PDB file of C-alpha atoms in Angstrom:
ATOM      1  CA  MET A1435     207.244  28.874 139.205  1.00 55.00           C
ATOM      2  CA  LYS A1436     207.001  32.070 137.164  1.00 58.00           C
ATOM      3  CA  SER A1437     205.500  30.257 134.165  1.00 67.00           C
ATOM      4  CA  SER A1438     202.899  28.685 136.460  1.00 71.00           C
ATOM      5  CA  ARG A1439     201.858  32.123 137.746  1.00 73.00           C
ATOM      6  CA  LEU A1440     201.590  33.445 134.203  1.00 75.00           C
ATOM      7  CA  ALA A1441     199.424  30.472 133.246  1.00 74.00           C
ATOM      8  CA  TRP A1442     197.089  31.100 136.158  1.00 78.00           C
ATOM      9  CA  LEU A1443     196.930  34.809 135.272  1.00 73.00           C
ATOM     10  CA  ALA A1444     196.104  34.014 131.643  1.00 78.00           C
ATOM     11  CA  ALA A1445     193.415  31.561 132.761  1.00 79.00           C
ATOM     12  CA  SER A1446     191.898  34.213 135.047  1.00 80.00           C
ATOM     13  CA  PHE A1447     191.718  36.740 132.217  1.00 81.00           C
ATOM     14  CA  ALA A1448     190.209  34.087 129.932  1.00 85.00           C
ATOM     15  CA  VAL A1449     187.462  33.316 132.451  1.00 85.00           C
ATOM     16  CA  ALA A1450     186.746  37.031 132.896  1.00 83.00           C
ATOM     17  CA  ALA A1451     186.590  37.569 129.113  1.00 85.00           C
ATOM     18  CA  LEU A1452     184.255  34.605 128.734  1.00 90.00           C
ATOM     19  CA  PHE A1453     181.983  36.007 131.416  1.00 86.00           C
ATOM     20  CA  VAL A1454     181.840  39.434 129.747  1.00 86.00           C
ATOM     21  CA  TRP A1455     181.170  37.834 126.352  1.00 89.00           C
ATOM     22  CA  GLY A1456     178.304  35.762 127.767  1.00 88.00           C
ATOM     23  CA  TRP A1457     176.895  38.831 129.482  1.00 84.00           C
ATOM     24  CA  GLN A1458     176.998  40.764 126.199  1.00 85.00           C
ATOM     25  CA  LEU A1459     175.189  37.935 124.391  1.00 87.00           C
ATOM     26  CA  LEU A1460     172.430  37.922 126.997  1.00 85.00           C
ATOM     27  CA  ALA A1461     171.997  41.672 126.547  1.00 82.00           C
ATOM     28  CA  ASP A1462     172.171  41.625 122.737  1.00 81.00           C
ATOM     29  CA  TYR A1463     169.564  38.887 122.346  1.00 82.00           C
ATOM     30  CA  LYS A1464     167.443  40.449 125.106  1.00 79.00           C
ATOM     31  CA  LEU A1465     167.097  37.163 126.942  1.00 80.00           C
ATOM     32  CA  VAL A1466     166.690  39.364 130.029  1.00 80.00           C
ATOM     33  CA  ASN A1467     164.791  42.642 129.966  1.00 82.00           C
ATOM     34  CA  PRO A1468     167.338  45.420 129.134  1.00 81.00           C
ATOM     35  CA  VAL A1469     165.771  47.542 131.867  1.00 81.00           C
ATOM     36  CA  PHE A1470     167.185  45.092 134.385  1.00 85.00           C
ATOM     37  CA  LEU A1471     170.263  43.775 132.557  1.00 85.00           C
ATOM     38  CA  PRO A1472     172.153  46.236 130.368  1.00 87.00           C
ATOM     39  CA  GLY A1473     175.114  45.000 128.381  1.00 85.00           C
ATOM     40  CA  PRO A1474     178.718  45.548 129.421  1.00 87.00           C
ATOM     41  CA  ASP A1475     178.990  48.182 126.682  1.00 87.00           C
ATOM     42  CA  ARG A1476     176.249  50.317 128.263  1.00 89.00           C
ATOM     43  CA  THR A1477     177.677  49.676 131.725  1.00 88.00           C
ATOM     44  CA  TRP A1478     181.144  50.781 130.601  1.00 90.00           C
ATOM     45  CA  GLY A1479     179.651  53.900 129.055  1.00 89.00           C
ATOM     46  CA  ALA A1480     177.861  54.721 132.314  1.00 86.00           C
ATOM     47  CA  LEU A1481     181.098  54.205 134.224  1.00 88.00           C
ATOM     48  CA  MET A1482     183.017  56.551 131.945  1.00 90.00           C
ATOM     49  CA  ARG A1483     180.274  59.194 132.083  1.00 88.00           C
ATOM     50  CA  GLY A1484     180.253  58.958 135.853  1.00 86.00           C
ATOM     51  CA  PHE A1485     183.957  59.764 136.004  1.00 88.00           C
ATOM     52  CA  THR A1486     184.114  62.361 133.221  1.00 86.00           C
ATOM     53  CA  THR A1487     180.884  64.325 133.520  1.00 83.00           C
ATOM     54  CA  GLY A1488     179.501  63.096 136.843  1.00 76.00           C
ATOM     55  CA  ASP A1489     180.687  62.921 140.438  1.00 83.00           C
ATOM     56  CA  LEU A1490     181.455  59.206 140.587  1.00 85.00           C
ATOM     57  CA  GLY A1491     185.099  59.903 141.411  1.00 86.00           C
ATOM     58  CA  VAL A1492     184.078  62.012 144.421  1.00 89.00           C
ATOM     59  CA  LYS A1493     181.727  59.271 145.627  1.00 90.00           C
ATOM     60  CA  LEU A1494     184.422  56.633 145.207  1.00 90.00           C
ATOM     61  CA  LEU A1495     186.864  58.745 147.210  1.00 92.00           C
ATOM     62  CA  ALA A1496     184.283  59.226 149.985  1.00 91.00           C
ATOM     63  CA  THR A1497     183.714  55.470 150.271  1.00 92.00           C
ATOM     64  CA  VAL A1498     187.447  54.722 150.268  1.00 92.00           C
ATOM     65  CA  GLU A1499     188.044  57.354 152.938  1.00 93.00           C
ATOM     66  CA  ARG A1500     185.349  55.956 155.250  1.00 92.00           C
ATOM     67  CA  MET A1501     186.547  52.410 154.703  1.00 93.00           C
ATOM     68  CA  PHE A1502     190.193  53.293 155.373  1.00 93.00           C
ATOM     69  CA  TRP A1503     189.680  55.330 158.542  1.00 94.00           C
ATOM     70  CA  GLY A1504     187.220  52.847 160.019  1.00 94.00           C
ATOM     71  CA  TRP A1505     189.598  49.976 159.255  1.00 94.00           C
ATOM     72  CA  LEU A1506     192.601  51.870 160.637  1.00 95.00           C
ATOM     73  CA  ILE A1507     190.828  52.664 163.920  1.00 95.00           C
ATOM     74  CA  ALA A1508     189.649  49.057 164.208  1.00 94.00           C
ATOM     75  CA  SER A1509     193.151  47.736 163.481  1.00 93.00           C
ATOM     76  CA  LEU A1510     194.867  49.932 166.065  1.00 94.00           C
ATOM     77  CA  ILE A1511     192.333  49.135 168.781  1.00 94.00           C
ATOM     78  CA  GLY A1512     192.166  45.447 167.853  1.00 92.00           C
ATOM     79  CA  ILE A1513     195.940  44.959 167.899  1.00 91.00           C
ATOM     80  CA  ALA A1514     196.384  46.821 171.193  1.00 90.00           C
ATOM     81  CA  LEU A1515     193.542  45.003 172.961  1.00 89.00           C
ATOM     82  CA  GLY A1516     194.408  41.684 171.358  1.00 87.00           C
ATOM     83  CA  ALA A1517     198.028  41.936 172.497  1.00 85.00           C
ATOM     84  CA  ALA A1518     196.942  42.694 176.064  1.00 85.00           C
ATOM     85  CA  ILE A1519     194.373  39.878 176.157  1.00 86.00           C
ATOM     86  CA  GLY A1520     196.431  37.346 174.215  1.00 82.00           C
ATOM     87  CA  THR A1521     199.442  37.649 176.529  1.00 79.00           C
ATOM     88  CA  SER A1522     197.381  37.411 179.725  1.00 79.00           C
ATOM     89  CA  PRO A1523     195.556  34.151 180.530  1.00 79.00           C
ATOM     90  CA  ARG A1524     193.732  35.931 183.341  1.00 83.00           C
ATOM     91  CA  LEU A1525     192.342  38.588 181.010  1.00 81.00           C
ATOM     92  CA  ARG A1526     191.286  35.915 178.527  1.00 78.00           C
ATOM     93  CA  ALA A1527     189.385  34.093 181.255  1.00 79.00           C
ATOM     94  CA  TYR A1528     187.657  37.264 182.468  1.00 82.00           C
ATOM     95  CA  LEU A1529     186.803  38.731 179.070  1.00 81.00           C
ATOM     96  CA  ALA A1530     185.943  35.550 177.129  1.00 74.00           C
ATOM     97  CA  PRO A1531     182.192  35.623 178.001  1.00 77.00           C
ATOM     98  CA  MET A1532     181.830  39.246 176.930  1.00 79.00           C
ATOM     99  CA  LEU A1533     183.804  38.702 173.723  1.00 79.00           C
ATOM    100  CA  GLU A1534     181.716  35.657 172.845  1.00 75.00           C
ATOM    101  CA  PHE A1535     178.561  37.715 173.462  1.00 77.00           C
ATOM    102  CA  LEU A1536     179.616  40.611 171.233  1.00 75.00           C
ATOM    103  CA  ARG A1537     181.442  38.650 168.515  1.00 74.00           C
ATOM    104  CA  PRO A1538     178.380  37.125 166.763  1.00 76.00           C
ATOM    105  CA  LEU A1539     176.484  40.429 166.851  1.00 76.00           C
ATOM    106  CA  PRO A1540     176.046  41.603 163.217  1.00 79.00           C
ATOM    107  CA  ALA A1541     177.584  45.030 162.811  1.00 78.00           C
ATOM    108  CA  SER A1542     174.682  46.094 160.582  1.00 78.00           C
ATOM    109  CA  ALA A1543     172.316  45.433 163.503  1.00 80.00           C
ATOM    110  CA  THR A1544     174.089  48.162 165.480  1.00 82.00           C
ATOM    111  CA  ILE A1545     173.288  50.823 162.883  1.00 83.00           C
ATOM    112  CA  PRO A1546     169.906  51.818 164.463  1.00 84.00           C
ATOM    113  CA  VAL A1547     171.597  52.094 167.865  1.00 85.00           C
ATOM    114  CA  ALA A1548     174.424  54.163 166.375  1.00 86.00           C
ATOM    115  CA  ILE A1549     171.899  56.429 164.637  1.00 84.00           C
ATOM    116  CA  ALA A1550     170.026  56.930 167.919  1.00 85.00           C
ATOM    117  CA  LEU A1551     173.254  57.837 169.726  1.00 85.00           C
ATOM    118  CA  LEU A1552     175.184  59.744 167.049  1.00 84.00           C
ATOM    119  CA  GLY A1553     172.540  60.726 164.485  1.00 82.00           C
ATOM    120  CA  LEU A1554     172.886  60.498 160.716  1.00 79.00           C
ATOM    121  CA  SER A1555     176.459  61.704 160.732  1.00 82.00           C
ATOM    122  CA  ASP A1556     179.843  60.658 159.438  1.00 83.00           C
ATOM    123  CA  GLY A1557     180.788  59.875 163.037  1.00 86.00           C
ATOM    124  CA  MET A1558     178.002  57.293 163.178  1.00 87.00           C
ATOM    125  CA  VAL A1559     179.209  55.679 159.948  1.00 89.00           C
ATOM    126  CA  LEU A1560     182.793  55.607 161.199  1.00 91.00           C
ATOM    127  CA  ALA A1561     181.733  54.060 164.527  1.00 91.00           C
ATOM    128  CA  VAL A1562     179.766  51.280 162.804  1.00 91.00           C
ATOM    129  CA  ILE A1563     182.618  50.508 160.394  1.00 92.00           C
ATOM    130  CA  ALA A1564     185.180  50.442 163.210  1.00 92.00           C
ATOM    131  CA  PHE A1565     182.958  48.197 165.348  1.00 91.00           C
ATOM    132  CA  GLY A1566     182.426  45.698 162.551  1.00 91.00           C
ATOM    133  CA  ALA A1567     186.044  45.635 161.381  1.00 92.00           C
ATOM    134  CA  LEU A1568     187.344  45.366 164.944  1.00 91.00           C
ATOM    135  CA  TRP A1569     186.389  41.740 165.557  1.00 90.00           C
ATOM    136  CA  PRO A1570     188.427  39.977 162.867  1.00 90.00           C
ATOM    137  CA  VAL A1571     191.518  41.938 163.921  1.00 92.00           C
ATOM    138  CA  LEU A1572     190.920  41.508 167.653  1.00 91.00           C
ATOM    139  CA  LEU A1573     190.209  37.772 167.562  1.00 89.00           C
ATOM    140  CA  ALA A1574     193.086  37.062 165.167  1.00 90.00           C
ATOM    141  CA  THR A1575     195.457  39.063 167.369  1.00 90.00           C
ATOM    142  CA  ILE A1576     194.319  37.231 170.512  1.00 89.00           C
ATOM    143  CA  HIS A1577     194.842  33.903 168.777  1.00 86.00           C
ATOM    144  CA  GLY A1578     198.241  34.938 167.447  1.00 86.00           C
ATOM    145  CA  PHE A1579     199.569  36.087 170.819  1.00 84.00           C
ATOM    146  CA  SER A1580     198.077  33.190 172.769  1.00 82.00           C
ATOM    147  CA  ALA A1581     199.652  30.704 170.328  1.00 80.00           C
ATOM    148  CA  VAL A1582     203.189  32.036 170.817  1.00 76.00           C
ATOM    149  CA  GLU A1583     205.532  29.268 171.900  1.00 75.00           C
ATOM    150  CA  PRO A1584     205.894  29.462 175.724  1.00 75.00           C
ATOM    151  CA  ARG A1585     209.632  28.868 175.400  1.00 76.00           C
ATOM    152  CA  LEU A1586     209.946  32.224 173.664  1.00 73.00           C
ATOM    153  CA  TYR A1587     208.558  33.930 176.756  1.00 71.00           C
ATOM    154  CA  GLU A1588     211.043  31.962 178.832  1.00 73.00           C
ATOM    155  CA  VAL A1589     213.843  33.261 176.623  1.00 73.00           C
ATOM    156  CA  GLY A1590     212.586  36.810 177.186  1.00 73.00           C
ATOM    157  CA  ASN A1591     212.537  36.287 180.938  1.00 73.00           C
ATOM    158  CA  ALA A1592     216.035  34.805 180.836  1.00 74.00           C
ATOM    159  CA  LEU A1593     217.229  37.899 178.978  1.00 74.00           C
ATOM    160  CA  ARG A1594     215.441  40.055 181.583  1.00 72.00           C
ATOM    161  CA  LEU A1595     213.391  41.848 178.967  1.00 71.00           C
ATOM    162  CA  SER A1596     210.514  44.026 180.063  1.00 72.00           C
ATOM    163  CA  ARG A1597     206.934  43.023 179.250  1.00 70.00           C
ATOM    164  CA  ALA A1598     206.765  45.650 176.499  1.00 74.00           C
ATOM    165  CA  ALA A1599     210.041  44.395 175.008  1.00 75.00           C
ATOM    166  CA  VAL A1600     208.860  40.782 175.093  1.00 74.00           C
ATOM    167  CA  ILE A1601     205.643  41.742 173.282  1.00 74.00           C
ATOM    168  CA  GLY A1602     207.386  43.958 170.723  1.00 73.00           C
ATOM    169  CA  LYS A1603     210.465  41.847 169.992  1.00 74.00           C
ATOM    170  CA  ILE A1604     209.258  38.277 170.537  1.00 77.00           C
ATOM    171  CA  ALA A1605     205.463  37.906 170.612  1.00 78.00           C
ATOM    172  CA  LEU A1606     204.522  40.456 167.927  1.00 79.00           C
ATOM    173  CA  PRO A1607     206.681  38.977 165.130  1.00 80.00           C
ATOM    174  CA  SER A1608     205.384  35.501 165.973  1.00 80.00           C
ATOM    175  CA  ALA A1609     201.752  36.684 165.956  1.00 82.00           C
ATOM    176  CA  SER A1610     202.063  38.913 162.877  1.00 84.00           C
ATOM    177  CA  PRO A1611     200.749  36.327 160.343  1.00 87.00           C
ATOM    178  CA  ASP A1612     197.524  36.001 162.326  1.00 89.00           C
ATOM    179  CA  ILE A1613     197.262  39.765 162.803  1.00 90.00           C
ATOM    180  CA  LEU A1614     197.656  40.488 159.098  1.00 90.00           C
ATOM    181  CA  ALA A1615     195.086  37.814 158.238  1.00 89.00           C
ATOM    182  CA  GLY A1616     192.649  39.504 160.614  1.00 91.00           C
ATOM    183  CA  MET A1617     193.407  42.899 159.100  1.00 91.00           C
ATOM    184  CA  ARG A1618     192.677  41.504 155.641  1.00 91.00           C
ATOM    185  CA  LEU A1619     189.244  40.287 156.796  1.00 91.00           C
ATOM    186  CA  GLY A1620     188.653  43.537 158.642  1.00 92.00           C
ATOM    187  CA  LEU A1621     189.285  45.527 155.469  1.00 92.00           C
ATOM    188  CA  THR A1622     186.638  43.509 153.616  1.00 91.00           C
ATOM    189  CA  VAL A1623     184.152  44.081 156.445  1.00 92.00           C
ATOM    190  CA  ALA A1624     184.982  47.797 156.424  1.00 93.00           C
ATOM    191  CA  LEU A1625     184.167  48.054 152.711  1.00 92.00           C
ATOM    192  CA  ILE A1626     180.860  46.219 153.142  1.00 92.00           C
ATOM    193  CA  LEU A1627     179.796  48.373 156.088  1.00 92.00           C
ATOM    194  CA  SER A1628     180.804  51.571 154.284  1.00 92.00           C
ATOM    195  CA  VAL A1629     178.374  50.731 151.477  1.00 91.00           C
ATOM    196  CA  VAL A1630     175.598  49.601 153.855  1.00 91.00           C
ATOM    197  CA  CYS A1631     175.867  52.746 155.981  1.00 89.00           C
ATOM    198  CA  GLU A1632     175.833  54.963 152.906  1.00 89.00           C
ATOM    199  CA  MET A1633     172.652  53.257 151.743  1.00 88.00           C
ATOM    200  CA  ILE A1634     170.885  53.427 155.098  1.00 86.00           C
ATOM    201  CA  ALA A1635     172.112  56.794 156.345  1.00 81.00           C
ATOM    202  CA  GLY A1636     172.095  58.518 152.954  1.00 79.00           C
ATOM    203  CA  ARG A1637     175.753  59.546 153.146  1.00 82.00           C
ATOM    204  CA  ASP A1638     177.458  60.459 149.905  1.00 85.00           C
ATOM    205  CA  GLY A1639     179.375  57.540 148.416  1.00 87.00           C
ATOM    206  CA  LEU A1640     179.192  54.490 146.173  1.00 89.00           C
ATOM    207  CA  GLY A1641     176.470  52.908 148.300  1.00 89.00           C
ATOM    208  CA  ASN A1642     174.240  55.934 147.872  1.00 89.00           C
ATOM    209  CA  TRP A1643     175.047  56.019 144.129  1.00 89.00           C
ATOM    210  CA  ILE A1644     173.965  52.381 143.720  1.00 91.00           C
ATOM    211  CA  LEU A1645     170.799  52.850 145.766  1.00 91.00           C
ATOM    212  CA  LEU A1646     169.672  55.939 143.825  1.00 89.00           C
ATOM    213  CA  ALA A1647     170.433  54.236 140.516  1.00 88.00           C
ATOM    214  CA  ALA A1648     168.300  51.244 141.514  1.00 88.00           C
ATOM    215  CA  ARG A1649     165.396  53.429 142.638  1.00 89.00           C
ATOM    216  CA  SER A1650     165.407  55.401 139.386  1.00 88.00           C
ATOM    217  CA  PHE A1651     165.847  52.275 137.159  1.00 87.00           C
ATOM    218  CA  ARG A1652     169.218  53.458 135.845  1.00 87.00           C
ATOM    219  CA  ALA A1653     170.519  49.936 135.375  1.00 89.00           C
ATOM    220  CA  PRO A1654     173.815  50.889 133.645  1.00 89.00           C
ATOM    221  CA  ASP A1655     174.718  53.182 136.545  1.00 89.00           C
ATOM    222  CA  LEU A1656     173.715  50.471 139.015  1.00 91.00           C
ATOM    223  CA  TYR A1657     175.950  47.850 137.405  1.00 91.00           C
ATOM    224  CA  ALA A1658     178.764  50.371 137.009  1.00 89.00           C
ATOM    225  CA  GLY A1659     178.679  51.043 140.744  1.00 90.00           C
ATOM    226  CA  VAL A1660     178.650  47.338 141.599  1.00 91.00           C
ATOM    227  CA  ILE A1661     181.584  46.644 139.266  1.00 90.00           C
ATOM    228  CA  LEU A1662     183.484  49.565 140.750  1.00 91.00           C
ATOM    229  CA  LEU A1663     182.951  48.090 144.217  1.00 90.00           C
ATOM    230  CA  GLY A1664     184.353  44.788 142.980  1.00 89.00           C
ATOM    231  CA  VAL A1665     187.406  46.524 141.564  1.00 90.00           C
ATOM    232  CA  LEU A1666     187.875  48.416 144.824  1.00 90.00           C
ATOM    233  CA  GLY A1667     187.643  45.212 146.840  1.00 89.00           C
ATOM    234  CA  TYR A1668     190.156  43.497 144.568  1.00 88.00           C
ATOM    235  CA  ALA A1669     192.559  46.450 144.726  1.00 90.00           C
ATOM    236  CA  THR A1670     192.467  46.546 148.528  1.00 89.00           C
ATOM    237  CA  ALA A1671     193.040  42.782 148.707  1.00 87.00           C
ATOM    238  CA  VAL A1672     196.051  43.085 146.406  1.00 86.00           C
ATOM    239  CA  GLY A1673     197.376  46.026 148.400  1.00 87.00           C
ATOM    240  CA  ILE A1674     197.221  44.291 151.757  1.00 85.00           C
ATOM    241  CA  GLY A1675     198.609  41.144 150.136  1.00 83.00           C
ATOM    242  CA  LEU A1676     201.675  43.111 149.034  1.00 84.00           C
ATOM    243  CA  LEU A1677     201.991  44.581 152.527  1.00 82.00           C
ATOM    244  CA  GLU A1678     201.761  41.099 154.018  1.00 80.00           C
ATOM    245  CA  ALA A1679     204.413  39.755 151.658  1.00 80.00           C
ATOM    246  CA  ARG A1680     206.750  42.617 152.567  1.00 80.00           C
ATOM    247  CA  LEU A1681     206.263  42.348 156.332  1.00 76.00           C
ATOM    248  CA  LEU A1682     206.417  38.544 156.373  1.00 73.00           C
ATOM    249  CA  VAL A1683     209.386  38.173 154.063  1.00 69.00           C
ATOM    250  CA  TRP A1684     211.112  36.107 156.764  1.00 61.00           C
ATOM    251  CA  ARG A1685     208.324  33.517 156.617  1.00 61.00           C
ATOM    252  CA  ASN A1686     208.571  33.235 152.830  1.00 57.00           C
ATOM    253  CA  ARG A1687     212.325  32.678 153.053  1.00 56.00           C
ATOM    254  CA  ALA A1688     211.856  29.968 155.683  1.00 50.00           C
ATOM    255  CA  ARG A1689     209.585  27.936 153.380  1.00 52.00           C
TER     256      ARG A1689
END
């Protein structure tokens, strides 16, 4: 098992190295105009300059902060609402039409409305991120709680547990795989909306860095920002994957 993981890891690094090598060849032979496609060497240099002599670290921190707080708010609201709706067939019947109306609404389409209500502020950005990241968490939580085996609720009733105890001790552990999957998707949505809001609203962050670099034809800075976003997305995915493995250790042992 361990050797298989190492083989997959080595293959991943080999594919990444091959990609970078091909990219460098394209830049060296100028098969694409260098104004639009700098080599990885120039991109790496721009990335290092941004951290050492520029304010790229501050912009990265601003994007991470917006993404985290928006995702956290969405997760707390989504889990609380999802638990209430998922454990109540009556609530599901009443709220299903409204949820189906709001669910397909692109979060980016709410940005003009949020600007009109909250202005070009950090509160507006946070509201848009939380709204967009809410739906994966909410829908996954509803599905997780509604899919709990009915016999488990019967066991809770037989033990004379309160509704809160049944949710916390029986339903929540059973629904946790779905909840964590929704939180993983919500984190990705939060990162995307953080960048989009920074571009549209002009808030300081990686999105604004990328937009200004594109407008001023600073291609190395543009690619450095995009690569940094990819690294950030990968790091957050790994982080929540580790959290999921730790919280769902019982499921891994049962396999």
